Amino acid sequence: VPRCGWKRPLHSKQQERVFVQGIPREEMAQQDWELESGFVEVDEASTVSGESPALRLEAMAERAQVAESASRVTVAASVVAKASEKRRPDVEVCVVLDRSGSMSGSKLALCRSTLELLVKELRASDSFGLVTFDHEVAVEVELGKVDKVSAQRAIARLRSGGTTNLSGGVLTGLDQFSGSAADGVRAVLVLTDGMANVGITDQAALVSAAKSCVPEGVSLFSFGYGGDHQADLLRALSAVTPGGGYYFVDTTDRVVGAFADCLGGMLSVVAQNVELVVRSEGAVITRVRRDGARRLAADHWSVALGDQYAEERRDVVVDLEPLSSARGQATVTFELRFVDALRALVSSASATVAVARLPDADPRLAAVEASPLVAAHVARLDVADALATAQATADKGDCAAAQRVLTDAKAAVARARLPGTAPAEADLLKRLDFDLDACVENTRSAADYAAKGRNQLVSKAMGHLQQRCYSDSDSDDEDRDQVRNIYRGAGKKAVKSKWTLGFKKK
């Protein structure tokens, strides 16, 4: 599947419409741009063979009308992916596996079984690579078109060793993609249970090194086993790539589910290089509440959203400060551009939302109702902030204060339950409550926090910020309380179900 690429020159239409890879419009206006060879551009109304586009863009305001004295206006854009299809892009996946001494026994045996399931899931046009590390790094399988027999033999030979050269493993895994074309879905999956104690061990230095050598279009997913791994480091490494993520695997028997969840997402990608541009008139953009947001000007921001899986949504909340000189309304335009992975097309869409500013004494203001959808996603982001604050507080040794932060966040979720809340937003709010309760439970004491609570806070904060599932599918707690993970789509569920059945037959 071709990825988004542009070069010069073409006709002037592109100067007015295109915003690619964070290049400001004012810079692009100085020269003509065209699609690279092999790319096709379509707009939001275009269809091919009657198919609907991979992504749908909608815009809405928290309140359609506000008082002229209001110091803040909030709007949101929703980027919603189509349902899963049998077709999918090819995938290139390189697994980076910790085989240090602490991974011996059942841990490494279960990882071998999980890798065998992964290889079986791939088709002939997919690519697979395997890098392992203890104090040394070994490329067990060079990244290339999958040879299932050779890959299974390499997996069977895996044995545990010495200390943990995490940096060597990660950088070698990323380097596997340096010679391949940036087509399809590309990912590095890093699995570790411990602390980096060989090679680059400083977090800032390792993150900087990884950021400097990430190949185009590669996402990094990290899996931390048990309570002794460096959750902050793994999350920071995942964050150097758009769409990367951190999984907290609290018990060894959940390795299969976490891996299945991740691969299920990769196999259901419908859009790549997703980018959202935000422009305002009559207001200054003060904040775009999304990882990857970049300020280009007071009225112009860009948000890199990475790859998007089938059924996923990205709800981007934007806060604005109305200009006193602007009368009548504040307007925000969202421009979406992405590669439709199933149709191999560069596609675009746009949506505009306006907020009317009325005199403070205008009686119409009393009848204005808040949008339940925007309220729910403001609550989601507030919960993610609360999880991060609780982590920082508990890190200082004050678990009681951390629990108060989480309890206050539950009150904010309750306030977001507005009349007219749709089932999808109601499920989201229910899930926020569920996760907050789980985190309160695991911050009761310093021992609980060290064993599970800290890593849980890191993983759940990232999940709610990115609107993506980073956990084992269908955990016992979710079954018991009938609270589903609202970020888990059909693709993830399908692979988990298949792998669970395959694992039972082994």
Coordinates of C-alpha atoms in Angstrom, one line a residue:
V1 CA 0.0 0.0 0.0
P2 CA 1.6 3.3 -1.0
R3 CA 2.1 5.8 1.8
C4 CA 1.5 9.6 1.6
G5 CA 4.2 11.5 -0.3
W6 CA 4.4 14.8 -2.1
K7 CA 6.8 16.5 -4.4
R8 CA 7.0 19.5 -6.8
P9 CA 5.4 20.9 -9.0
L10 CA 1.8 20.6 -10.1
H11 CA -1.2 22.9 -10.7
S12 CA -2.1 25.6 -8.2
K13 CA -5.1 23.7 -6.7
Q14 CA -2.7 21.8 -4.5
Q15 CA -1.3 25.0 -3.0
E16 CA -4.7 25.8 -1.5
R17 CA -5.7 22.4 -0.3
V18 CA -2.7 20.5 0.9
F19 CA -1.2 20.2 4.3
V20 CA 1.2 17.3 4.6
Q21 CA 3.5 16.0 7.3
G22 CA 3.3 19.2 9.4
I23 CA 4.5 21.6 6.6
P24 CA 2.8 25.0 7.2
R25 CA 0.5 26.3 4.5
E26 CA 2.5 29.5 4.3
E27 CA 5.6 27.5 3.4
M28 CA 3.8 25.4 0.9
A29 CA 2.4 28.5 -0.8
Q30 CA 5.9 29.4 -1.9
Q31 CA 6.1 26.4 -4.3
D32 CA 3.9 24.0 -6.2
W33 CA 3.4 20.4 -4.9
E34 CA 2.3 17.3 -6.5
L35 CA 1.6 13.7 -5.5
E36 CA 4.6 11.3 -5.8
S37 CA 4.4 8.8 -8.6
G38 CA 1.9 6.0 -7.9
F39 CA -0.3 8.1 -5.6
V40 CA -3.9 9.1 -6.2
E41 CA -5.7 12.0 -4.5
V42 CA -9.4 11.9 -3.8
D43 CA -11.6 14.3 -1.8
E44 CA -14.2 13.5 0.9
A45 CA -17.0 12.9 -1.7
S46 CA -15.1 10.4 -3.8
T47 CA -15.8 6.7 -3.8
V48 CA -14.2 3.9 -5.7
S49 CA -16.5 1.0 -6.9
G50 CA -19.2 2.2 -4.6
E51 CA -17.0 1.9 -1.4
S52 CA -17.2 4.3 1.4
P53 CA -14.0 6.1 2.6
A54 CA -12.0 4.6 5.4
L55 CA -12.5 7.6 7.7
R56 CA -15.4 9.9 8.4
L57 CA -14.9 13.4 9.9
E58 CA -17.4 15.2 12.1
A59 CA -17.1 18.5 14.1
M60 CA -19.2 19.7 17.0
A61 CA -19.1 22.4 19.7
E62 CA -19.4 21.9 23.4
R63 CA -22.1 24.7 23.2
A64 CA -23.4 26.2 20.0
Q65 CA -23.8 29.6 21.6
V66 CA -21.8 31.3 24.4
A67 CA -21.8 34.6 26.1
E68 CA -19.6 37.4 24.7
S69 CA -17.8 37.5 28.0
A70 CA -16.9 33.8 27.9
S71 CA -13.1 33.3 28.1
R72 CA -13.1 29.8 26.7
V73 CA -14.8 28.0 23.8
T74 CA -14.4 24.2 23.4
V75 CA -15.0 22.3 20.1
A76 CA -14.1 18.7 19.0
A77 CA -13.5 16.8 15.8
S78 CA -14.4 13.1 15.6
V79 CA -12.5 10.9 13.1
V80 CA -14.4 7.6 12.8
A81 CA -13.1 4.5 11.0
K82 CA -15.2 2.2 9.0
A83 CA -16.0 -1.4 10.0
S84 CA -13.4 -4.2 9.6
E85 CA -13.1 -6.0 6.2
K86 CA -11.6 -9.2 5.2
R87 CA -9.0 -7.3 3.1
R88 CA -6.0 -5.8 4.8
P89 CA -2.6 -4.3 4.0
D90 CA 0.5 -6.4 4.3
V91 CA 2.3 -6.1 7.6
E92 CA 6.0 -6.0 8.5
V93 CA 6.5 -6.9 12.2
C94 CA 9.8 -7.3 14.0
V95 CA 9.7 -8.8 17.5
V96 CA 12.4 -7.7 20.0
L97 CA 12.4 -10.3 22.8
D98 CA 14.1 -10.1 26.2
R99 CA 15.8 -13.4 26.9
S100 CA 17.8 -12.3 30.0
G101 CA 18.0 -14.6 33.0
S102 CA 14.8 -13.4 34.6
M103 CA 12.9 -14.6 31.5
S104 CA 13.8 -18.2 32.1
G105 CA 11.3 -21.0 32.6
S106 CA 7.6 -20.4 32.0
K107 CA 8.0 -16.8 30.9
L108 CA 10.2 -17.6 27.9
A109 CA 8.2 -20.8 27.1
L110 CA 5.0 -18.8 26.9
C111 CA 6.7 -16.2 24.7
R112 CA 7.8 -19.0 22.3
S113 CA 4.3 -20.3 22.1
T114 CA 3.0 -16.7 21.5
L115 CA 5.5 -16.1 18.7
E116 CA 4.5 -19.4 17.1
L117 CA 0.9 -18.2 17.0
L118 CA 2.0 -14.8 15.5
V119 CA 3.9 -16.5 12.7
K120 CA 1.0 -18.8 11.9
E121 CA -1.2 -15.7 11.6
L122 CA 1.0 -14.1 8.9
R123 CA 0.5 -14.6 5.2
A124 CA 3.1 -15.1 2.5
S125 CA 3.2 -11.4 1.6
D126 CA 3.8 -10.3 5.2
S127 CA 7.3 -9.8 6.7
F128 CA 8.6 -11.1 10.0
G129 CA 11.8 -10.5 11.9
L130 CA 13.1 -11.6 15.4
V131 CA 15.7 -9.9 17.5
T132 CA 16.6 -11.1 21.0
F133 CA 18.7 -9.6 23.7
D134 CA 20.3 -10.3 27.1
H135 CA 23.7 -8.6 27.6
E136 CA 24.2 -9.2 23.9
V137 CA 21.9 -8.7 20.9
A138 CA 21.2 -11.4 18.3
V139 CA 19.2 -11.1 15.0
E140 CA 17.5 -14.5 15.1
V141 CA 15.5 -13.9 11.9
E142 CA 16.3 -11.1 9.5
L143 CA 13.2 -9.0 8.6
G144 CA 11.9 -10.3 5.3
K145 CA 9.0 -12.2 3.7
V146 CA 7.9 -14.7 6.2
D147 CA 9.4 -18.2 6.0
K148 CA 7.3 -20.0 8.5
V149 CA 9.4 -23.1 8.8
S150 CA 12.6 -21.2 9.4
A151 CA 10.9 -18.8 11.8
Q152 CA 9.5 -21.6 13.9
R153 CA 12.9 -23.3 14.1
A154 CA 14.5 -20.0 15.3
I155 CA 11.8 -19.6 17.9
A156 CA 12.2 -23.1 19.2
R157 CA 16.0 -22.5 19.7
L158 CA 15.4 -19.5 22.0
R159 CA 17.1 -19.8 25.5
S160 CA 17.5 -17.4 28.4
G161 CA 20.8 -15.8 29.1
G162 CA 22.3 -12.9 31.2
T163 CA 21.6 -9.3 31.8
T164 CA 19.3 -6.8 30.0
N165 CA 20.6 -4.7 27.0
L166 CA 17.3 -3.2 26.2
S167 CA 18.8 -0.3 24.2
G168 CA 20.7 -2.7 21.9
G169 CA 17.6 -4.7 21.3
V170 CA 15.3 -1.8 20.5
L171 CA 17.8 0.0 18.2
T172 CA 18.6 -3.2 16.3
G173 CA 14.9 -3.9 15.9
L174 CA 14.3 -0.5 14.5
D175 CA 17.3 -0.8 12.2
Q176 CA 15.7 -3.9 10.6
F177 CA 13.4 -1.6 8.7
S178 CA 16.1 0.6 7.3
G179 CA 16.4 -1.3 4.0
S180 CA 12.7 -1.9 3.3
A181 CA 10.2 0.3 1.5
A182 CA 7.7 2.2 3.6
D183 CA 4.7 0.3 2.5
G184 CA 2.0 -1.5 4.5
V185 CA 1.7 -1.6 8.3
R186 CA 5.1 -1.6 10.0
A187 CA 5.8 -2.3 13.7
V188 CA 8.4 -3.2 16.3
L189 CA 7.1 -5.2 19.3
V190 CA 9.3 -5.1 22.3
L191 CA 8.9 -7.6 25.2
T192 CA 10.7 -7.2 28.5
D193 CA 10.3 -8.0 32.2
G194 CA 13.1 -6.0 33.7
M195 CA 15.3 -3.0 34.0
A196 CA 17.8 -1.8 31.4
N197 CA 21.2 -2.4 33.0
V198 CA 23.5 -2.8 29.9
G199 CA 24.1 -0.4 27.1
I200 CA 22.2 2.9 27.2
T201 CA 20.4 2.8 30.6
D202 CA 19.4 6.5 30.9
Q203 CA 15.8 7.0 29.8
A204 CA 16.3 10.4 28.1
A205 CA 19.3 9.2 26.2
L206 CA 17.7 6.0 25.1
V207 CA 14.5 7.7 24.0
S208 CA 16.6 10.3 22.1
A209 CA 18.5 7.6 20.4
A210 CA 15.4 5.7 19.4
K211 CA 13.7 8.9 18.1
S212 CA 16.7 9.7 15.9
C213 CA 16.6 6.3 14.0
V214 CA 12.9 5.5 13.7
P215 CA 12.2 4.6 10.1
E216 CA 9.3 6.1 8.2
G217 CA 5.9 4.6 9.1
V218 CA 7.1 2.3 11.9
S219 CA 5.2 2.1 15.2
L220 CA 6.7 0.8 18.4
F221 CA 4.7 -1.3 20.8
S222 CA 6.2 -2.3 24.2
F223 CA 5.1 -5.0 26.5
G224 CA 6.2 -4.9 30.2
Y225 CA 5.8 -8.1 32.2
G226 CA 5.2 -8.1 35.9
G227 CA 5.9 -5.4 38.4
D228 CA 9.7 -4.9 37.9
H229 CA 10.0 -3.4 34.4
Q230 CA 10.4 0.3 33.7
A231 CA 6.9 1.4 32.7
D232 CA 7.9 5.0 32.1
L233 CA 10.7 4.1 29.8
L234 CA 8.6 1.7 27.8
R235 CA 5.8 4.2 27.4
A236 CA 8.3 6.9 26.4
L237 CA 9.8 4.6 23.8
S238 CA 6.4 3.8 22.4
A239 CA 5.6 7.5 22.2
V240 CA 8.5 8.3 19.8
T241 CA 6.4 6.8 17.0
P242 CA 2.8 7.9 16.0
G243 CA 0.4 5.2 17.0
G244 CA 2.8 3.3 19.3
G245 CA 1.7 2.0 22.7
Y246 CA 2.6 0.4 26.0
Y247 CA 1.0 -2.8 27.3
F248 CA 1.2 -3.7 31.0
V249 CA 1.1 -7.5 31.3
D250 CA 0.6 -8.1 35.0
T251 CA 0.7 -11.9 34.9
T252 CA 2.5 -14.3 32.6
D253 CA -0.7 -16.0 31.4
R254 CA -1.8 -12.7 29.8
V255 CA 1.0 -12.5 27.4
V256 CA -1.0 -14.3 24.7
G257 CA -4.0 -12.0 25.1
A258 CA -1.9 -8.8 25.0
F259 CA 0.0 -9.9 21.9
A260 CA -3.2 -10.9 20.2
D261 CA -4.8 -7.5 21.1
C262 CA -1.8 -5.7 19.5
L263 CA -1.6 -7.9 16.3
G264 CA -5.4 -7.8 15.9
G265 CA -5.2 -4.1 15.7
M266 CA -2.3 -4.1 13.2
L267 CA -4.3 -6.6 11.0
S268 CA -7.3 -4.3 10.9
V269 CA -5.6 -1.0 9.8
V270 CA -7.8 1.0 7.4
A271 CA -6.0 4.3 7.3
Q272 CA -2.4 5.4 7.6
N273 CA -0.5 8.7 8.0
V274 CA -3.6 10.2 9.5
E275 CA -3.2 13.9 10.1
L276 CA -5.7 16.5 11.3
V277 CA -5.1 20.2 10.8
V278 CA -7.0 22.8 12.9
R279 CA -7.6 26.4 11.9
S280 CA -9.6 29.0 13.7
E281 CA -11.1 32.4 12.9
G282 CA -12.2 34.8 15.6
A283 CA -10.4 32.9 18.3
V284 CA -6.9 31.8 19.4
I285 CA -6.3 28.1 19.8
T286 CA -5.0 27.7 23.4
R287 CA -4.8 23.9 23.6
V288 CA -5.3 20.9 21.4
R289 CA -5.8 17.9 23.8
R290 CA -4.0 15.2 21.9
D291 CA -0.6 13.7 21.9
G292 CA 1.2 14.7 18.7
A293 CA -0.4 18.1 18.5
R294 CA 1.9 20.9 17.3
R295 CA 1.3 24.6 17.3
L296 CA 2.2 26.3 14.0
A297 CA 0.5 29.6 14.7
A298 CA -2.0 31.1 17.1
D299 CA -4.8 30.0 14.8
H300 CA -3.2 27.0 13.2
W301 CA -2.3 23.6 14.7
S302 CA -1.4 20.1 13.3
V303 CA -2.1 16.7 14.9
A304 CA -0.4 13.5 13.8
L305 CA -2.7 10.6 14.5
G306 CA -0.7 7.7 13.0
D307 CA -2.5 4.6 11.8
Q308 CA -6.1 4.0 12.6
Y309 CA -7.7 0.6 13.0
A310 CA -11.2 -0.5 11.8
E311 CA -14.0 0.8 14.1
E312 CA -11.6 3.1 16.0
R313 CA -12.4 6.8 16.6
R314 CA -10.2 9.7 17.4
D315 CA -11.9 12.5 19.2
V316 CA -9.7 15.6 19.3
V317 CA -10.8 18.3 21.8
V318 CA -9.8 21.9 21.1
D319 CA -9.9 24.8 23.6
L320 CA -10.0 28.4 22.2
E321 CA -10.0 31.9 23.5
P322 CA -12.4 34.2 21.6
L323 CA -10.8 37.4 20.3
S324 CA -12.4 40.6 21.8
S325 CA -12.1 42.2 18.4
A326 CA -14.1 39.4 16.7
R327 CA -17.9 39.8 16.8
G328 CA -20.6 37.4 16.0
Q329 CA -18.9 34.0 16.2
A330 CA -15.7 31.9 16.5
T331 CA -15.2 29.4 13.7
V332 CA -12.9 26.3 13.6
T333 CA -12.2 24.3 10.4
F334 CA -10.7 20.8 10.6
E335 CA -8.9 19.3 7.6
L336 CA -8.2 15.6 7.5
R337 CA -5.7 13.8 5.2
F338 CA -4.8 10.2 5.3
V339 CA -3.9 7.1 3.2
D340 CA -6.9 4.8 2.7
A341 CA -5.0 1.6 3.3
L342 CA -7.6 -0.7 1.6
R343 CA -7.9 1.4 -1.6
A344 CA -4.4 2.7 -1.8
L345 CA -5.6 6.3 -2.1
V346 CA -4.6 9.6 -0.5
S347 CA -7.9 10.9 0.8
S348 CA -9.1 14.1 2.5
A349 CA -12.1 15.6 4.3
S350 CA -13.0 18.8 6.0
A351 CA -15.5 19.9 8.5
T352 CA -16.3 23.3 10.1
V353 CA -18.0 24.2 13.3
A354 CA -19.1 27.7 14.4
V355 CA -19.9 29.0 17.9
A356 CA -22.1 32.0 18.1
R357 CA -21.3 34.7 20.7
L358 CA -24.3 36.4 22.1
P359 CA -24.7 39.4 24.5
D360 CA -24.5 38.3 28.1
A361 CA -28.1 39.2 28.7
D362 CA -29.5 37.4 25.7
P363 CA -32.3 35.0 27.0
R364 CA -31.4 32.4 24.5
L365 CA -28.2 31.5 26.5
A366 CA -30.3 29.9 29.2
A367 CA -31.6 27.3 26.8
V368 CA -28.2 26.3 25.4
E369 CA -27.4 22.7 26.3
A370 CA -23.9 21.1 26.3
S371 CA -23.0 18.4 23.8
P372 CA -23.0 15.0 25.6
L373 CA -20.4 13.7 23.2
V374 CA -18.0 16.6 23.8
A375 CA -18.6 16.4 27.6
A376 CA -17.8 12.7 27.6
H377 CA -14.5 13.2 25.8
V378 CA -13.5 16.1 28.0
A379 CA -14.1 13.7 30.9
R380 CA -11.9 11.1 29.2
L381 CA -9.0 13.5 28.9
D382 CA -9.5 14.8 32.4
V383 CA -9.4 11.2 33.7
A384 CA -6.1 10.6 31.7
D385 CA -4.7 13.7 33.4
A386 CA -5.9 12.5 36.8
L387 CA -4.2 9.1 36.3
A388 CA -0.9 10.9 35.5
T389 CA -1.3 13.2 38.5
A390 CA -2.0 10.2 40.7
Q391 CA 1.1 8.5 39.5
A392 CA 3.3 11.5 40.2
T393 CA 1.7 11.8 43.7
A394 CA 2.1 8.2 44.6
D395 CA 5.7 8.2 43.3
K396 CA 6.4 10.7 46.1
G397 CA 5.1 8.2 48.6
D398 CA 1.6 9.7 49.2
C399 CA -0.8 7.0 48.1
A400 CA -3.7 8.5 50.1
A401 CA -3.4 11.7 48.2
A402 CA -3.2 9.8 44.9
Q403 CA -6.5 8.0 45.8
R404 CA -8.1 11.4 46.5
V405 CA -7.1 12.6 43.0
L406 CA -8.7 9.5 41.5
T407 CA -11.8 9.9 43.6
D408 CA -12.2 13.5 42.5
A409 CA -11.9 12.3 38.9
K410 CA -14.9 10.0 39.4
A411 CA -17.0 13.0 40.4
A412 CA -16.0 14.7 37.2
V413 CA -17.1 11.6 35.2
A414 CA -20.5 11.7 37.0
R415 CA -21.0 15.4 36.0
A416 CA -20.4 14.4 32.4
R417 CA -23.5 12.1 32.4
L418 CA -25.8 14.6 30.6
P419 CA -29.4 14.1 29.4
G420 CA -29.3 12.6 25.9
T421 CA -26.0 10.8 26.3
A422 CA -25.7 8.2 23.5
P423 CA -25.0 4.6 24.3
A424 CA -21.4 4.9 23.0
E425 CA -20.6 7.8 25.3
A426 CA -22.4 6.1 28.2
D427 CA -20.2 3.0 27.7
L428 CA -17.1 5.3 27.7
L429 CA -18.1 6.9 31.0
K430 CA -18.8 3.5 32.5
R431 CA -15.4 2.4 31.5
L432 CA -13.7 5.5 33.0
D433 CA -15.4 4.7 36.3
F434 CA -14.3 1.1 36.1
D435 CA -10.6 2.0 35.4
L436 CA -10.6 4.6 38.2
D437 CA -12.0 2.1 40.7
A438 CA -9.3 -0.4 39.6
C439 CA -6.6 2.2 40.1
V440 CA -7.9 3.2 43.5
E441 CA -7.8 -0.4 44.5
N442 CA -4.2 -0.7 43.5
T443 CA -3.0 2.4 45.2
R444 CA -4.2 1.4 48.7
S445 CA -0.6 1.0 50.0
A446 CA 3.0 1.5 48.8
A447 CA 3.2 -2.3 48.3
D448 CA 0.1 -2.4 46.1
Y449 CA 1.3 0.5 44.1
A450 CA 4.7 -1.0 43.5
A451 CA 3.3 -4.4 42.6
K452 CA 0.7 -3.3 40.1
G453 CA -0.7 0.2 40.6
R454 CA 2.0 2.2 39.1
N455 CA 2.2 0.3 35.8
Q456 CA -1.6 0.2 35.6
L457 CA -1.8 4.0 35.9
V458 CA 0.8 4.4 33.1
S459 CA -1.0 1.9 30.8
K460 CA -4.5 3.2 31.4
A461 CA -3.5 6.9 31.0
M462 CA -2.0 6.1 27.6
G463 CA -5.0 4.1 26.5
H464 CA -7.5 6.9 27.3
L465 CA -5.3 9.6 25.8
Q466 CA -4.9 7.7 22.5
Q467 CA -8.3 5.9 22.6
R468 CA -6.8 2.6 22.0
C469 CA -6.9 -0.7 24.0
Y470 CA -3.6 -1.6 25.6
S471 CA -4.6 -4.6 27.7
D472 CA -5.3 -8.3 27.5
S473 CA -8.7 -8.9 25.8
D474 CA -11.7 -10.0 27.9
S475 CA -9.9 -10.1 31.3
D476 CA -11.6 -11.8 34.2
D477 CA -12.4 -8.5 35.8
E478 CA -14.2 -7.2 32.7
D479 CA -16.3 -10.4 32.4
R480 CA -17.2 -10.3 36.0
D481 CA -18.4 -6.6 36.0
Q482 CA -19.7 -6.7 32.4
V483 CA -17.6 -3.6 31.5
R484 CA -16.2 -3.8 28.0
N485 CA -13.1 -2.0 26.8
I486 CA -14.7 0.5 24.5
Y487 CA -11.5 0.9 22.4
R488 CA -11.3 -2.8 21.4
G489 CA -12.7 -3.4 17.9
A490 CA -13.7 -6.5 16.1
G491 CA -10.2 -7.1 14.7
K492 CA -8.7 -7.4 18.1
K493 CA -11.4 -9.6 19.4
A494 CA -11.1 -12.0 16.5
V495 CA -7.4 -12.6 16.9
K496 CA -7.7 -13.0 20.6
S497 CA -10.5 -15.6 20.2
K498 CA -8.5 -17.5 17.5
W499 CA -5.3 -17.5 19.6
T500 CA -7.0 -18.6 22.7
L501 CA -8.4 -21.6 20.9
G502 CA -5.1 -22.3 19.3
F503 CA -3.3 -22.1 22.6
K504 CA -5.7 -24.5 24.3
K505 CA -5.0 -27.0 21.6
K506 CA -1.2 -26.9 22.1

